[in-house]
XYZ file of C-alpha atoms in Angstrom:
265
model
C 0.000 0.000 0.000
C 2.846 2.399 0.730
C 4.369 1.885 -2.699
C 0.983 2.277 -4.395
C 0.337 5.617 -2.698
C 3.811 6.796 -3.671
C 3.159 5.987 -7.317
C -0.213 7.750 -7.190
C 1.446 10.832 -5.707
C 4.140 10.783 -8.396
C 1.552 10.522 -11.150
C -0.439 13.424 -9.731
C 2.733 15.524 -9.488
C 3.639 14.725 -13.120
C 0.131 15.650 -14.235
C 0.274 18.924 -12.317
C 3.682 19.781 -13.756
C 2.325 19.129 -17.258
C -0.787 21.225 -16.575
C 1.221 24.108 -15.108
C 3.607 23.957 -18.060
C 0.642 24.425 -20.390
C -0.664 27.297 -18.245
C 2.733 29.021 -18.370
C 2.798 28.618 -22.146
C -0.574 30.337 -22.447
C 0.567 33.025 -20.007
C 3.618 33.664 -22.156
C 1.439 34.116 -25.235
C -0.756 36.635 -23.393
C 2.323 38.485 -22.153
C 3.759 38.801 -25.669
C 0.368 39.904 -26.986
C 0.211 42.600 -24.302
C 3.741 43.732 -25.077
C 2.883 44.035 -28.768
C -0.169 46.162 -27.887
C 2.056 48.356 -25.739
C 4.511 48.789 -28.595
C 1.681 49.780 -30.911
C 0.558 52.408 -28.368
C 4.187 53.539 -28.012
C 3.827 53.709 -24.248
C 7.059 53.222 -22.301
C 7.060 50.146 -20.066
C 8.448 50.332 -16.519
C 8.902 47.039 -14.653
C 9.329 46.647 -10.896
C 11.771 43.841 -10.125
C 13.412 42.741 -6.906
C 14.092 40.081 -4.316
C 11.082 38.444 -2.718
C 9.436 40.610 -0.026
C 11.376 43.704 -1.093
C 8.112 45.659 -1.198
C 7.462 45.758 -4.946
C 3.691 45.362 -4.649
C 3.561 47.977 -1.886
C 5.534 50.402 -4.066
C 3.259 49.577 -6.995
C 0.264 50.439 -4.824
C 1.862 53.690 -3.675
C 2.598 54.807 -7.237
C -0.719 53.790 -8.792
C -3.043 54.029 -5.767
C -4.000 50.475 -6.687
C -4.768 47.619 -4.318
C -2.551 44.720 -5.398
C -2.502 41.953 -2.792
C 0.520 42.290 -0.525
C 1.818 39.176 1.249
C 4.983 38.383 3.155
C 5.637 35.112 1.326
C 7.626 33.714 -1.569
C 6.140 34.231 -5.041
C 3.058 36.039 -3.704
C 2.903 37.825 -7.072
C 2.913 34.970 -9.581
C 1.137 36.889 -12.323
C 2.190 40.359 -13.339
C -0.095 43.287 -12.786
C -0.022 46.310 -15.081
C -1.427 49.788 -14.573
C -1.248 52.983 -16.583
C 0.462 55.864 -14.795
C 1.061 59.521 -15.619
C 4.578 60.546 -14.632
C 5.800 64.126 -14.136
C 5.790 66.060 -17.396
C 2.508 64.400 -18.417
C 4.444 61.325 -19.513
C 2.152 58.314 -19.793
C 3.664 54.917 -19.072
C 2.753 51.353 -18.127
C 3.927 50.140 -14.715
C 4.329 46.395 -14.149
C 4.707 44.448 -10.904
C 6.607 41.146 -11.289
C 7.338 37.994 -9.325
C 9.938 38.197 -6.548
C 13.381 36.720 -7.177
C 15.404 34.391 -4.939
C 19.071 33.431 -4.690
C 20.414 30.741 -7.010
C 17.105 30.278 -8.788
C 17.403 26.923 -10.632
C 17.610 27.274 -14.405
C 14.470 25.207 -14.966
C 12.595 27.648 -12.716
C 14.067 30.612 -14.577
C 12.714 29.086 -17.784
C 9.304 28.502 -16.207
C 8.983 31.950 -14.681
C 10.243 33.664 -17.812
C 6.619 33.838 -18.949
C 5.809 36.024 -15.944
C 8.955 38.100 -16.440
C 8.604 38.937 -20.143
C 7.851 42.557 -19.257
C 11.214 42.832 -17.480
C 12.951 41.622 -20.626
C 11.051 44.076 -22.854
C 10.865 46.998 -20.404
C 12.188 50.433 -21.275
C 13.159 50.967 -17.629
C 13.633 48.608 -14.680
C 13.044 49.733 -11.111
C 15.023 47.344 -8.913
C 13.318 47.432 -5.508
C 15.570 46.560 -2.563
C 14.554 46.012 1.076
C 16.914 48.489 2.750
C 16.209 47.024 6.203
C 17.753 43.622 5.422
C 21.163 42.724 6.805
C 22.032 40.828 3.595
C 21.121 43.711 1.290
C 24.206 43.317 -0.934
C 23.639 39.615 -1.587
C 19.956 40.139 -2.468
C 20.941 42.864 -4.942
C 23.464 40.509 -6.516
C 20.894 37.711 -6.692
C 18.456 39.907 -8.614
C 21.135 41.140 -11.012
C 22.165 37.519 -11.662
C 18.619 36.437 -12.509
C 18.131 39.493 -14.740
C 21.342 38.604 -16.549
C 20.160 34.997 -16.990
C 16.910 36.335 -18.465
C 18.780 38.566 -20.913
C 17.820 41.807 -19.153
C 21.105 42.512 -17.395
C 21.941 45.542 -19.546
C 18.574 47.282 -19.156
C 18.433 50.874 -17.937
C 17.851 50.371 -14.204
C 17.026 52.521 -11.193
C 17.795 50.874 -7.853
C 15.245 51.869 -5.225
C 16.029 51.287 -1.562
C 12.584 50.743 -0.086
C 11.367 50.597 3.528
C 13.450 53.614 4.509
C 10.983 54.171 7.356
C 12.364 51.056 9.100
C 15.896 52.477 9.372
C 17.214 54.487 12.294
C 19.140 57.679 11.567
C 22.577 56.043 11.742
C 21.624 53.156 9.456
C 19.948 55.511 7.010
C 23.027 57.757 6.839
C 25.366 54.787 6.333
C 23.208 53.313 3.574
C 22.863 56.685 1.852
C 26.630 57.216 1.816
C 27.215 53.704 0.470
C 24.487 53.546 -2.162
C 23.946 57.163 -3.224
C 24.244 57.765 -6.964
C 22.425 58.875 -10.131
C 20.914 55.405 -10.499
C 19.598 55.065 -6.955
C 16.725 56.415 -4.865
C 15.575 56.035 -1.253
C 11.856 55.639 -0.640
C 9.215 54.370 1.737
C 6.108 52.803 0.250
C 4.384 53.296 3.602
C 5.076 57.008 4.151
C 5.649 57.899 0.443
C 9.014 59.425 1.371
C 11.106 59.952 -1.768
C 8.294 58.871 -4.082
C 8.070 62.193 -5.920
C 11.796 62.260 -6.653
C 11.681 58.645 -7.869
C 8.897 59.425 -10.340
C 10.707 62.536 -11.574
C 13.868 60.498 -12.149
C 11.933 57.793 -13.985
C 10.221 60.389 -16.176
C 13.570 61.980 -17.032
C 14.971 58.577 -18.079
C 11.969 57.863 -20.284
C 11.766 61.351 -21.803
C 14.775 60.716 -24.024
C 12.331 59.509 -26.677
C 10.552 62.883 -26.659
C 11.604 65.838 -28.760
C 11.252 69.539 -28.035
C 9.113 71.069 -30.781
C 7.399 74.377 -31.485
C 4.050 73.816 -33.172
C 1.842 76.540 -34.597
C -1.897 75.865 -34.458
C -4.095 78.214 -36.557
C -6.990 79.886 -34.809
C -9.561 77.769 -36.655
C -7.759 74.580 -35.542
C -7.395 75.392 -31.838
C -9.989 72.743 -31.104
C -7.119 70.267 -31.583
C -5.083 71.811 -28.752
C -6.358 69.386 -26.068
C -4.503 66.608 -27.921
C -1.200 68.324 -27.102
C -2.095 68.622 -23.421
C -3.101 64.960 -23.316
C -0.348 63.346 -25.397
C 2.590 65.711 -24.796
C 4.039 68.030 -22.199
C 3.241 71.651 -23.013
C 6.208 73.761 -21.940
C 4.676 77.070 -23.036
C 1.861 78.569 -25.096
C 1.851 81.931 -26.848
C -1.433 83.135 -28.310
C -1.634 85.519 -31.284
C -4.441 86.842 -33.471
C -3.694 84.132 -36.048
C -3.457 81.203 -33.633
C -1.185 79.825 -30.927
C 2.455 78.722 -30.733
C 3.000 75.669 -28.517
C 6.412 74.584 -27.264
C 6.022 70.920 -26.394
C 7.923 67.775 -25.516
C 6.327 65.165 -27.745
C 7.064 61.717 -29.186
C 7.541 61.289 -32.932
C 4.402 59.177 -33.171
C 2.205 61.688 -31.319
C 3.627 64.551 -33.385
C 2.854 62.660 -36.598
C -0.746 62.054 -35.517
C -1.201 65.696 -34.546
C 0.267 67.018 -37.790
C -1.998 64.753 -39.850
C -5.025 66.105 -37.978
C -3.724 69.635 -38.339
C -3.423 69.353 -42.105
C -6.438 67.094 -42.622
């Protein structure tokens, strides 16, 4: 009877592995479909990555005012969650929360979880969330960088965010700041929102490289199109004249092309 139960358990495990493999395959297809839709919209993609329990979902909630489930357990976010956000400068982007990483993740698990991490591979910007209150902070950072490298995302533009700053005393905070301070780092608290504004400004600046500064003249009879510029670009200044208005804007090539076609249509 003992051997029979063991064989039954093995068969059930094999069946579950096969079923989960099929589910991951379908998940990967949906991920790639979503990424293609994003590319068609020309919205920059920002992915939150980090060691398990670093506070990615809490930071996601703080940025988007969403209500993603937050749990203190491994792989609590198995499926990615995406929300649209408007960053400083009226820059629209997609923000993605991903599964937490662990040290020495086996290669077969990396392959399996790649379906849930496709956004990290295709992201325009990675926000590497680190639990600043951990004693092994350096090793968790290294673990995440190793997994990103294994996924082919090791060279992505990355901001390292030291989260949970509210848990540090003054001495620990000062020591961490001196050690980790740099143009690619930020110190935040998802709970108190400390440093959140500066993080979003930095992210917007990184993503704005795809925008161009343009001066666009809109004739008086076409000023009904002006809301498009306020919605799809960042209006630096506006100067009204009797003939129309001159707009100085930061705008993507795609949005400028759409506006010009409407302007001349």
